[in-house]
Coordinates of C-alpha atoms in Angstrom, one line a residue:
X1 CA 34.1 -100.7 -2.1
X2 CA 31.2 -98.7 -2.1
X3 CA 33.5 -95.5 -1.3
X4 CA 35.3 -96.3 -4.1
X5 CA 32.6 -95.7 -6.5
X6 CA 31.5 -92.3 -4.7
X7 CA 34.2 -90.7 -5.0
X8 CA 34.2 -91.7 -9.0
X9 CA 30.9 -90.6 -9.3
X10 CA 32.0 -87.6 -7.9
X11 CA 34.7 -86.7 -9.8
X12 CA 32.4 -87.1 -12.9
X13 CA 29.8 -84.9 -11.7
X14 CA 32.5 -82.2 -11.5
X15 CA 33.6 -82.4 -14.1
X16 CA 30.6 -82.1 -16.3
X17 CA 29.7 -78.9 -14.3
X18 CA 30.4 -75.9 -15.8
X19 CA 33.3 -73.5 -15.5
X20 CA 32.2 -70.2 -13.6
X21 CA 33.6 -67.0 -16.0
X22 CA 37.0 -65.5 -15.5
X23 CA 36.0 -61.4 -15.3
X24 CA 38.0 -59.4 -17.8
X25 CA 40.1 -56.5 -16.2
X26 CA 37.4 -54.8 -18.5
X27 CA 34.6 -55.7 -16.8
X28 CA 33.1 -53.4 -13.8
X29 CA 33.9 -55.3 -10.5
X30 CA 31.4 -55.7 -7.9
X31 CA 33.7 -55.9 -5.2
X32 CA 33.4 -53.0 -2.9
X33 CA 36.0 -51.0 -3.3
X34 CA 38.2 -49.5 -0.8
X35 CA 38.2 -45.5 -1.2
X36 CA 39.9 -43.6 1.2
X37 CA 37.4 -41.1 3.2
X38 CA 39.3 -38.2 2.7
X39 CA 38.7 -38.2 -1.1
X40 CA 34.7 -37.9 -0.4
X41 CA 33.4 -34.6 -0.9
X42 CA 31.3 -33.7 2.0
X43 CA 27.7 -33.2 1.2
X44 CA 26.3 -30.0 -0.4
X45 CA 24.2 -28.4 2.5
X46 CA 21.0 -26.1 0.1
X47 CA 21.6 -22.7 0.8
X48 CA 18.4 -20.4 1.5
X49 CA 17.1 -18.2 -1.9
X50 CA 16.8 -15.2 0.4
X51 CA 19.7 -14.2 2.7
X52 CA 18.4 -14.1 6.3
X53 CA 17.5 -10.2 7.2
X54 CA 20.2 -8.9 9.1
X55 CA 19.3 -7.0 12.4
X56 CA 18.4 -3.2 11.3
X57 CA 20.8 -1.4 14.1
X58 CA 18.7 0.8 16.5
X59 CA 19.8 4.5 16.6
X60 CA 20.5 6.0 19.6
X61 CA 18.0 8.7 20.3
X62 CA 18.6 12.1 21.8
X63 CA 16.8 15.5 23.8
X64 CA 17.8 18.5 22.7
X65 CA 16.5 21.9 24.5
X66 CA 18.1 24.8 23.8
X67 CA 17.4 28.8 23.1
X68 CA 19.5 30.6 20.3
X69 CA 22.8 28.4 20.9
X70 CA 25.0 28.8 18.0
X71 CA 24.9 26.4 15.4
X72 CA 28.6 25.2 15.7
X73 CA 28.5 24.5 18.8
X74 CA 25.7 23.1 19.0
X75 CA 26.8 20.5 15.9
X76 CA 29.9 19.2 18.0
X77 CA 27.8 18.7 21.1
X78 CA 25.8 16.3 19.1
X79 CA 29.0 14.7 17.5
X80 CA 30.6 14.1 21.1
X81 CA 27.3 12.8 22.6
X82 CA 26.7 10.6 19.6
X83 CA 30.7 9.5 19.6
X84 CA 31.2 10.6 15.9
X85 CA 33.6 13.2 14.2
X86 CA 32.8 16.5 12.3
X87 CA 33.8 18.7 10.1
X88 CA 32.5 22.3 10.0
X89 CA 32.6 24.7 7.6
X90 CA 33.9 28.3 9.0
X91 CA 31.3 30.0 7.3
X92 CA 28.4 28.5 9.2
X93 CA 26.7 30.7 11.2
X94 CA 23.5 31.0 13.1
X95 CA 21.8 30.7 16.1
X96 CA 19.1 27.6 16.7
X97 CA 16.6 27.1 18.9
X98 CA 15.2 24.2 19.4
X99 CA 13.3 21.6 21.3
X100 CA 13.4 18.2 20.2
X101 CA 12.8 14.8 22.6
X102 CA 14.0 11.2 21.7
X103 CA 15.0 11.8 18.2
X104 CA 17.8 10.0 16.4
X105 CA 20.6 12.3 14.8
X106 CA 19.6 12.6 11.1
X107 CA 16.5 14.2 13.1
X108 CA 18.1 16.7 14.9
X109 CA 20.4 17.3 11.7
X110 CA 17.3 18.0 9.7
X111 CA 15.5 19.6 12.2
X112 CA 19.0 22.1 12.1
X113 CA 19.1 22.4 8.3
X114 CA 16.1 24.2 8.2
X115 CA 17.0 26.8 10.3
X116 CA 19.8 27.4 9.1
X117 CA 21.5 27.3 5.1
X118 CA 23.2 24.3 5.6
X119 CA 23.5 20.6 4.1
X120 CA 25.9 17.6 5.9
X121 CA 26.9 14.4 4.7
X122 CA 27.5 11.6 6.8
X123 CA 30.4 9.1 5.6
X124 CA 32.5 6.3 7.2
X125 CA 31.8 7.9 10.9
X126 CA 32.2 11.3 9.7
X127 CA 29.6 14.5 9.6
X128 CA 30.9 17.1 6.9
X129 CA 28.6 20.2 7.2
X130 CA 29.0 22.8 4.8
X131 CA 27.0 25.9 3.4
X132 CA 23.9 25.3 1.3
X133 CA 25.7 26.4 -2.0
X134 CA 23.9 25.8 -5.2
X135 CA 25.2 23.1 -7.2
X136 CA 24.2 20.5 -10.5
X137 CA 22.3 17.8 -9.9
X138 CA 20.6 15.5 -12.7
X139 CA 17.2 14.6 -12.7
X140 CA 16.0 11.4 -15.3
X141 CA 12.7 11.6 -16.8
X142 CA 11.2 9.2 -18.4
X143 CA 8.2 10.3 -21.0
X144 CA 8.6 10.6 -24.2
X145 CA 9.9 13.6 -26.5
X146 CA 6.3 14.9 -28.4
X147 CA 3.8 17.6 -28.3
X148 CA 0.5 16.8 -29.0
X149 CA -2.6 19.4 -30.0
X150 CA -6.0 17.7 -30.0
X151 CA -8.9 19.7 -31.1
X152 CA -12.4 18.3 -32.0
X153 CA -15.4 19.8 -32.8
X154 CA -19.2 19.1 -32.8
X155 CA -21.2 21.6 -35.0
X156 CA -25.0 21.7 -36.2
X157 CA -26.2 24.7 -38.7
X158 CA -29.0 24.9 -40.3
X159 CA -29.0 28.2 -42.7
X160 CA -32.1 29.5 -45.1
X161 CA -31.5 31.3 -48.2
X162 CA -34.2 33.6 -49.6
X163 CA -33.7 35.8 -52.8
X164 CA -35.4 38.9 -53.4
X165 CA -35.0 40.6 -56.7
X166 CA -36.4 44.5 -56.9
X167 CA -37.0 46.0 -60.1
X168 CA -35.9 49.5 -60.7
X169 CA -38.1 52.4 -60.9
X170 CA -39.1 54.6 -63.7
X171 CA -36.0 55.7 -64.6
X172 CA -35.0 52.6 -66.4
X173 CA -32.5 51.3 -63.8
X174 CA -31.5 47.9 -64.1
X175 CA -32.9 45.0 -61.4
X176 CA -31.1 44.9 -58.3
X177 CA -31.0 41.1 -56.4
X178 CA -30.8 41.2 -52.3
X179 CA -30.4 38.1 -50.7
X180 CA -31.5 37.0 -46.6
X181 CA -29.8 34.6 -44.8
X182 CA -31.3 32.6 -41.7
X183 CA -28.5 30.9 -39.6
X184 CA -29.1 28.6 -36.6
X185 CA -25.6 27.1 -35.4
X186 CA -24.8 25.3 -32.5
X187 CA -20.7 24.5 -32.4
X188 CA -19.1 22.9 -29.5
X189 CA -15.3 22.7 -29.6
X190 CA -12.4 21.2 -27.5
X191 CA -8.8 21.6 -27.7
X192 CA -6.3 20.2 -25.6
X193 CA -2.6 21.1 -25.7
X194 CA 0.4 18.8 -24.3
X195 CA 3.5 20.3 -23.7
X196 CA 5.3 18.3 -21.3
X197 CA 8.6 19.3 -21.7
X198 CA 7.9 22.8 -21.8
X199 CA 5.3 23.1 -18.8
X200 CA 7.9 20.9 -16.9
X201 CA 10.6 23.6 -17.3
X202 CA 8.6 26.5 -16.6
X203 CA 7.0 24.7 -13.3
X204 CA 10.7 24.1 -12.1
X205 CA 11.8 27.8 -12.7
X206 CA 8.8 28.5 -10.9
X207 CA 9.7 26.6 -7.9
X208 CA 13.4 28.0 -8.2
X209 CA 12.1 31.8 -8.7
X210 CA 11.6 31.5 -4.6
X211 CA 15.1 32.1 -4.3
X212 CA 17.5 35.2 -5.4
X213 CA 20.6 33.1 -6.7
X214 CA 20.6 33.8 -10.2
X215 CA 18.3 34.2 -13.7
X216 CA 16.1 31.0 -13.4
X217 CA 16.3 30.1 -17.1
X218 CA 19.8 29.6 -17.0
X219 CA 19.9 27.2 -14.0
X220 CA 17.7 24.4 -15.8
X221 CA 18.5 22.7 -18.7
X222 CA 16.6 19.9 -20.1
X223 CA 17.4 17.5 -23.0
X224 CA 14.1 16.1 -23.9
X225 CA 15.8 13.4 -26.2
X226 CA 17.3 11.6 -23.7
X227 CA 15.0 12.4 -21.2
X228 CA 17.0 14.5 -18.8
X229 CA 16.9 17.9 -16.6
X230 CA 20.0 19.4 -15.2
X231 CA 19.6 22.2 -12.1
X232 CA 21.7 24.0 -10.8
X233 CA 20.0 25.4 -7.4
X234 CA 20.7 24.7 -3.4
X235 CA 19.9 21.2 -1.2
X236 CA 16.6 22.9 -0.2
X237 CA 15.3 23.2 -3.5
X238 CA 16.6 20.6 -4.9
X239 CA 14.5 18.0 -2.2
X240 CA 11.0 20.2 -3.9
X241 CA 12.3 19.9 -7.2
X242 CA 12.7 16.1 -6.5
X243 CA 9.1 16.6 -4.4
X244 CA 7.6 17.7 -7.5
X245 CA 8.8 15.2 -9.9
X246 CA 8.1 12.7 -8.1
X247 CA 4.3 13.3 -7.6
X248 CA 4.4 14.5 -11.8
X249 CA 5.6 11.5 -12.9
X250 CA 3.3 9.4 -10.5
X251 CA 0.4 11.2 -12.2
X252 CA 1.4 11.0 -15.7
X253 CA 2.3 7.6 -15.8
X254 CA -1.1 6.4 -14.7
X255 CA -3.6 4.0 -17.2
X256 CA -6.4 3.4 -17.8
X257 CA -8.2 0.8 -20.1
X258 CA -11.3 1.6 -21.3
X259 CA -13.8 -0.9 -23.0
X260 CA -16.6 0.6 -25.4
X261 CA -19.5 -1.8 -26.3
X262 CA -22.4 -0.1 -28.8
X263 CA -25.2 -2.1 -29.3
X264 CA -28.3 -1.1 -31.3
X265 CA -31.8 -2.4 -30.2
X266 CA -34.6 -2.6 -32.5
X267 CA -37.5 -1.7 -30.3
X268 CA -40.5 -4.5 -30.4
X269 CA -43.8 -2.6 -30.1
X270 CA -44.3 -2.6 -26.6
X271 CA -41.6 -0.7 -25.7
X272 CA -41.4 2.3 -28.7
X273 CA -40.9 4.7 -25.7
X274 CA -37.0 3.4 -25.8
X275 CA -36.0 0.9 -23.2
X276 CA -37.2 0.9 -19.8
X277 CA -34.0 0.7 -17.5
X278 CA -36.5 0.9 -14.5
X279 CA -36.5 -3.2 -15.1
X280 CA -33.3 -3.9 -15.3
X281 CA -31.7 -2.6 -12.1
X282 CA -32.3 -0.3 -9.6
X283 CA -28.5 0.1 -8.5
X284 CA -27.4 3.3 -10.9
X285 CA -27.2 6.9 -11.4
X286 CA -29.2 8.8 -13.3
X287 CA -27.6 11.9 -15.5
X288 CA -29.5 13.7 -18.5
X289 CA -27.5 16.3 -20.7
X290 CA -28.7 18.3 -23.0
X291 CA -25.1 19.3 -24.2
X292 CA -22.4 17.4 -25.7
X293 CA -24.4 14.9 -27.9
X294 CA -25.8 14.8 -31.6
X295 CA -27.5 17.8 -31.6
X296 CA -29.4 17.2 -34.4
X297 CA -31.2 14.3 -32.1
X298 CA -32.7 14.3 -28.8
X299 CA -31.4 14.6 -25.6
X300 CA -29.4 11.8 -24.8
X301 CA -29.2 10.0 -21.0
X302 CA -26.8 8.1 -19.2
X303 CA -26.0 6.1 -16.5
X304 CA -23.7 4.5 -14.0
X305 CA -23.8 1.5 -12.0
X306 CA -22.8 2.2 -8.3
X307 CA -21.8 -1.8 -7.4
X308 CA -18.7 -3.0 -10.2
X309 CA -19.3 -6.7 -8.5
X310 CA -22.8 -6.8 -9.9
X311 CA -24.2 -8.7 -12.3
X312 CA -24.7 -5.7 -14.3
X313 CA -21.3 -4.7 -14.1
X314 CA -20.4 -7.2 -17.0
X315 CA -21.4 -5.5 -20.4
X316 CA -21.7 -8.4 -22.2
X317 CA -24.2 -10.0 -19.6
X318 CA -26.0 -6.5 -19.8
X319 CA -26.1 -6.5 -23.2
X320 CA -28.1 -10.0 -23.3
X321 CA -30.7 -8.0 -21.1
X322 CA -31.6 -5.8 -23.6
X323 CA -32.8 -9.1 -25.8
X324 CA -36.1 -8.0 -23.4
X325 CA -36.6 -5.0 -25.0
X326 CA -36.2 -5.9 -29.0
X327 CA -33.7 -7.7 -31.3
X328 CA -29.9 -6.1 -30.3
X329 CA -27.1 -5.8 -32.8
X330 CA -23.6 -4.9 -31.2
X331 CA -21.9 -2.8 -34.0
X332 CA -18.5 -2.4 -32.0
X333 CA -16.8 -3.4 -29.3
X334 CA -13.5 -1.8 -29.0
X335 CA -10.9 -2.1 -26.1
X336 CA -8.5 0.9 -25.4
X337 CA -5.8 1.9 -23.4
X338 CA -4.7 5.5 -22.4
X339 CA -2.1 7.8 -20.3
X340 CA -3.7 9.9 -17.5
X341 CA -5.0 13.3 -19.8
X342 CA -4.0 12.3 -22.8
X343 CA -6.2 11.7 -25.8
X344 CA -6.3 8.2 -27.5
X345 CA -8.1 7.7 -31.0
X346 CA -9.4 4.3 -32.6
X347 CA -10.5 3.7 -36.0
X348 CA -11.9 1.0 -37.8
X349 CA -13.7 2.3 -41.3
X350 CA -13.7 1.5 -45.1
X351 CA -12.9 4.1 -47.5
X352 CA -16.4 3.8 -49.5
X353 CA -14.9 5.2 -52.5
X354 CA -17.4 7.5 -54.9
X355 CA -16.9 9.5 -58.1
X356 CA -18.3 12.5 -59.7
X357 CA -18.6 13.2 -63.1
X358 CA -18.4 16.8 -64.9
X359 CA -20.1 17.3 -68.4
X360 CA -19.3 20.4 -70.2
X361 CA -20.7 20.5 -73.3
X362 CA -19.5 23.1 -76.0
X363 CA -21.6 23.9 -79.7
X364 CA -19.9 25.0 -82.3
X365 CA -21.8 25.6 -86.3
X366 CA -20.6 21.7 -87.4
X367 CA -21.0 19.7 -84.0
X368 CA -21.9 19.3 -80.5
X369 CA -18.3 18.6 -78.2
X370 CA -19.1 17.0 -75.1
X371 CA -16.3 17.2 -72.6
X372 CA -16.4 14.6 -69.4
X373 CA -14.3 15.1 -66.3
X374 CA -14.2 12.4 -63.4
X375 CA -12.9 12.7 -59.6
X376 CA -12.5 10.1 -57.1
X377 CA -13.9 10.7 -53.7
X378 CA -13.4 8.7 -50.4
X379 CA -15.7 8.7 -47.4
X380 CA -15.2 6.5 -44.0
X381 CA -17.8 4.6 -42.8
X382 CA -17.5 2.4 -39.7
X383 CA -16.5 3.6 -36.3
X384 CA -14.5 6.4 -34.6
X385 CA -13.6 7.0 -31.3
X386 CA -11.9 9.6 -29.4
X387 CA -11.2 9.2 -25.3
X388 CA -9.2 11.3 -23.1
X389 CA -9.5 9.9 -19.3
X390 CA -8.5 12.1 -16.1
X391 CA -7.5 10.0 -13.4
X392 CA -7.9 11.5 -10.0
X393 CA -6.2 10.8 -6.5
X394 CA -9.4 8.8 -5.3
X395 CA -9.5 6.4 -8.6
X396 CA -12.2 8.4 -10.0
X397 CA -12.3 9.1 -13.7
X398 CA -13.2 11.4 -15.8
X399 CA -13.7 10.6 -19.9
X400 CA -14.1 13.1 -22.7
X401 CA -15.3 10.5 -24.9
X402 CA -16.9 11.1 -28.5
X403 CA -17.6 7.7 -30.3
X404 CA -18.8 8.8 -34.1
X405 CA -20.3 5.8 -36.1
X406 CA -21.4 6.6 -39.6
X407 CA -22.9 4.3 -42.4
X408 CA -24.4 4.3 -45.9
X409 CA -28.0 4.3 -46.2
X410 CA -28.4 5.2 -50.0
X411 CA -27.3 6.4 -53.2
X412 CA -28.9 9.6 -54.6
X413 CA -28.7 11.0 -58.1
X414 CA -26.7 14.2 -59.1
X415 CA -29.4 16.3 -60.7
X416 CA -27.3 18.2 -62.6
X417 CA -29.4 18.9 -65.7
X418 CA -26.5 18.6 -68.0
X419 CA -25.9 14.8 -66.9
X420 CA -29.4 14.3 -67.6
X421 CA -29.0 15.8 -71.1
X422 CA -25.6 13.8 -72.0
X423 CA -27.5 10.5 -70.3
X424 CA -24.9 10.2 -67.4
X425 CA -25.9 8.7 -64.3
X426 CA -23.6 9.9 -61.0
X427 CA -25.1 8.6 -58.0
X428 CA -23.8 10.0 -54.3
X429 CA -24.1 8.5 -51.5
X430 CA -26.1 9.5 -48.4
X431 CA -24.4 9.4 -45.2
X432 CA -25.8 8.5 -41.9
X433 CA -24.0 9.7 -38.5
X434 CA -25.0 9.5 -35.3
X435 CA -22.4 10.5 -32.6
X436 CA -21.9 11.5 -29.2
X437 CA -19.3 13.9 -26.9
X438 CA -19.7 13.7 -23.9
X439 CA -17.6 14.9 -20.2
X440 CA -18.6 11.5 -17.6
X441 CA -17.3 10.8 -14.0
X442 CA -17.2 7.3 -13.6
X443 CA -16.0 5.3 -10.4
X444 CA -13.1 2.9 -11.5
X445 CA -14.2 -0.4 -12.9
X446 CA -17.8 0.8 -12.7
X447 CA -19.7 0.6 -16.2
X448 CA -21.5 3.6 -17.5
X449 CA -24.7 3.9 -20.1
X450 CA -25.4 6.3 -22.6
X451 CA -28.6 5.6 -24.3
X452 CA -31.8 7.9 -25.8
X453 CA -30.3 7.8 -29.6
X454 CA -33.4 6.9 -31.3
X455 CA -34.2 6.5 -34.7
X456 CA -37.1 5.8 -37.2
X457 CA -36.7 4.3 -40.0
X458 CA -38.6 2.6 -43.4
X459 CA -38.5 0.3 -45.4
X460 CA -40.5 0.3 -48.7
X461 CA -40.5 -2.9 -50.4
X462 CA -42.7 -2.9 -53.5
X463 CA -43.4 -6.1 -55.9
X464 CA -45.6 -6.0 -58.9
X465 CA -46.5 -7.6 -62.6
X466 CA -43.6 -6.7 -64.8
X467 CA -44.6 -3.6 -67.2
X468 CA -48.2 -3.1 -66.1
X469 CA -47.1 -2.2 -62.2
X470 CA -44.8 0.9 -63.7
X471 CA -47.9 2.3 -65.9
X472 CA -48.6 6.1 -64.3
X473 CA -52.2 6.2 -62.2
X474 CA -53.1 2.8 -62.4
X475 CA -49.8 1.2 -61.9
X476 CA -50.6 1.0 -58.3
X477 CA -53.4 -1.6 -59.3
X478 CA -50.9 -4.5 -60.1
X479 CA -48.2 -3.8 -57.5
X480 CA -48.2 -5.1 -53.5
X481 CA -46.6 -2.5 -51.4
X482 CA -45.3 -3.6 -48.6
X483 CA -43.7 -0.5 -46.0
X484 CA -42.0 -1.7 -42.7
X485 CA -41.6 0.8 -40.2
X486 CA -38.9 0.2 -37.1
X487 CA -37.5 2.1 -34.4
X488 CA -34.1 1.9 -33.1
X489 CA -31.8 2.9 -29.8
X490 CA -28.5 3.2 -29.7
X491 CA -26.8 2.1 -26.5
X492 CA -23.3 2.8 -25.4
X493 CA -21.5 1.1 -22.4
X494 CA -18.4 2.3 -21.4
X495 CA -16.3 1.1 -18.4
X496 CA -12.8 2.7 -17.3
X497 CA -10.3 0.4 -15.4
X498 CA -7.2 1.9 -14.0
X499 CA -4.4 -0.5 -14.8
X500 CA -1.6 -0.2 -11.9
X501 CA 0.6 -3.5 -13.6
X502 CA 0.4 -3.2 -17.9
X503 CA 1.4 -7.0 -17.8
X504 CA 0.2 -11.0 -18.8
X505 CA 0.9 -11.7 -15.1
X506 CA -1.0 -8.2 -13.6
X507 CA -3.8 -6.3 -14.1
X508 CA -4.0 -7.6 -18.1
X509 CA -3.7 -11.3 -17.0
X510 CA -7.8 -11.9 -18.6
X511 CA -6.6 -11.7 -22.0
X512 CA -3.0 -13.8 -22.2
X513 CA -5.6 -16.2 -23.5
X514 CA -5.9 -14.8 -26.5
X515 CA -2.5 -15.0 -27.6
X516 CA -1.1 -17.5 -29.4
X517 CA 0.9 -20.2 -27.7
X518 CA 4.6 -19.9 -28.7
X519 CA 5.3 -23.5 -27.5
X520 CA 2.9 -24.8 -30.8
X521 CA 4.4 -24.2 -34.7
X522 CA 2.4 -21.3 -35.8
X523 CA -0.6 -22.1 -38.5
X524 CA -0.5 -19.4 -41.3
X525 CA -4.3 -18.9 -42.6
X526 CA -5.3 -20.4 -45.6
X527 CA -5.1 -17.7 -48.3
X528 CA -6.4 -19.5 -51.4
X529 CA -3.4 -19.4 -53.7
X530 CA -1.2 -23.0 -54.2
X531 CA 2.0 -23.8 -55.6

């Protein structure tokens, strides 16, 4: 009975339960699935980024002692002991002598080739020696197609004029006028021609004038705009052609970046002698020079720190050291870069432009005519500089540098009487200029000082009561004068670094800072004008 209504309650309880889901052939089957092995790829074995070095075969070496044996024979003795073939030209001939121990071949072939005019070629096993003939071979060159003429000059004159007139005697000549001149003029000028292409040709026909073959200037031809040299001339001269361009190129393609800081220090009253480098180091040079500088000042000094991994061989942190000495000012700082002997130029000035007015007044019996004439004039003011570096074999360098900075310190009156008559003020201004050229030697990355530029200046400030302070002789009674003297040194830092990688990732890697990121939308400046 009671089985009866378990296996009722059973059937209900099935019933009731839910139907599991019948998987679509759509559906991804969880199954594992049966997949042949031979339809697996086998697995990817990481290949090394650089190919494992092969074995560098040994050459066989060889001793060679013999006493004016002829060159043939000699040449298939060394072919048969070294198990290769040869090729002779019939028209070697020649007798070596020689003593050579444990060389390879291409030694001994050398060694050969420069006793006698010969040249050999080794190819697939093979030794083809044949007479050292003259033939074309191109050399590439890569400089760039210019000539350049630099010339600069530094000139002081200072020149009195005196009249003399002399009246005539009694025989009623006419007065005669003499006049003296008193010159003092001190002129130092540089000039400094590049021709590259053309001191490159003549230096090769010099190298090929060693040898009677034929005219010289008709065996090299070069092709400056593309940068290529075609000689016709023998093996032998060809490897000190090569030799030579080699060691040129090397030379002329050496850089230098040089970094110019001039500051100007306002002396504080305890040090009006100029500033005392005594306390800031002791680890420079010393140099004075009376030549090369602003002549019209004094003598300026410089110096050069010996240790580049000082402290004092940052400028900047030098500059804040001459805070001791008085207020400083840095009125440029300009970075440069520059080919071994060639001159680089910077210039940042403003164009202070001026005019100058012409009054030519005419009378006639009615009127007065006044005519008036106007020109524009432009000066620079601001800062030039001029370098030329020389960069040795030992990384020393020497600079030809002339840094000129000029600024306006006031406006004077024209005092041409006839502006003063027509009532026509044309003020000029006055030019201030203080420069330097100068020949240094400077370690690289060591930071040179030129300094001893001093100036005095004043300042005359005067306030008073309106009207009564401009009356003459007692004017002085309601003004306050107020005059403030100053004395100033002009400093100049220079450090030359010889750059060996021009890249972000080499020697120029301080400064990828400073350019913009190119992964961020670029923000143009505000410029003030909308839509």
């Amino acid at each position: 009975m009671y089985l009866k209504y378990l296996s009722i309650l059973l059937i209900l309880l099935t019933s009731c339960a839910p139907q599991p889901p019948i998987p679509s052939s759509g559906h991804l089957n969880t199954n594992d699935i049966n997949i042949p092995k031979d339809d697996i790829p086998p697995l990817i074995q990481q290949q090394a980024f650089v190919p494992v070095p092969q074995p560098t075969a040994i050459l066989e070496e060889f001793t060679v002692i013999v006493d004016a044996v002829p060159v043939d024979r000699l040449l298939f003795a060394l072919a048969r002991d070294a198990n290769m073939n040869v090729d002779i030209h019939p028209s070697i001939k020649g007798n070596i002598t020689l003593n050579a121990i444990n060389q390879t071949l291409p030694q001994l072939l050398e060694r050969i080739a420069k006793q006698v005019d010969l040249r050999y070629q080794t190819i697939d096993n093979i030794i083809t020696v044949s007479p050292d003939f003259p033939y074309m071979h191109l050399y590439k060159i890569d400089y760039l197609n210019m000539s350049r003429d630099t010339k600069s000059e530094v000139k002081v004159s200072t020149q009195i004029i005196s009249d003399m007139n002399k009246v005539g005697g009694e025989g009623g000549g006419g007065g005669q006028s003499s006049s003296e001149q008193n010159n003092s003029t001190t002129e130092i000028t540089n000039e400094s021609n590049n021709r590259f292409w053309e001191t490159l040709g003549k230096n090769i026909n010099t190298i090929l004038s060693s040898y009677e073959i034929g005219e010289t200037d008709k065996r090299v031809t070069i092709n400056p705009e593309s940068g290529l040299i075609n000689v016709y001339a023998t093996h032998k001269q060809h490897k000190e052609i090569q030799n030579f361009l080699d060691q040129v190129i090397a030379s002329t393609h050496r850089q230098v970046l040089i970094e110019v800081t001039i500051a100007e220090v306002q002396l504080n009253d305890n040090y009006q002698a100029g500033v005392n480098w005594q306390r800031i180091a002791g680890d420079f040079v010393y140099n004075q020079s009376v030549l090369g500088g602003d002549l019209g000042t004094s003598p300026f000094y410089s110096f050069e720190y010996k240790n580049s991994n000082s402290k004092f061989g940052d400028i900047s942190s030098t500059v804040r050291l001459l805070e001791t000495f008085g207020s400083v000012k840095v009125l440029s700082s300009p970075k440069i870069m520059a080919l071994n002997n060639q001159t680089s130029l910077i210039k940042v000035v403003d164009n202070i432009v001026y005019f100058t007015t012409g009054v030519e007044i005419s009378e006639t019996e009615t009127r007065t005519r006044e005519n008036y004439t106007t020109n524009i004039h432009t000066v620079p003011v601001g800062l030039v500089m001029a370098v030329t570096p020389q960069i040795s074999a030992g990384n020393s360098i020497i600079l030809n540098v002339r840094p000129t900075i000029s600024g306006i310190i006031s406006f004077k009156l024209d005092p041409n009487p006839t502006l003063a008559l027509a009532g026509t003020i044309n003020e000029i201004p006055e030019i201030q200029t203080r420069e330097i050229e100068s020949i240094l030697k400077i370690e690289n990355g060591n930071v040179a000082i030129i300094g001893g530029l001093m100036q005095d200046t004043t300042e005359q400030n005067r306030r008073g009561v309106p009207f009564l302070s401009q009356l003459p002789w007692v004017g002085d009674l309601f003004s306050y004068r107020n005059d403030n003297y100053k004395k100033t040194e002009l400093v100049i830092f220079i450090r030359p670094t010889i750059i060996k990688n021009p890249s972000l990732t080499g020697d120029l890697h301080e400064y990828k800072d400073f350019l913009p990121n190119s992964s961020q939308p670029d923000i143009l400046p505000q410029t003030g004008f909308s839509n």
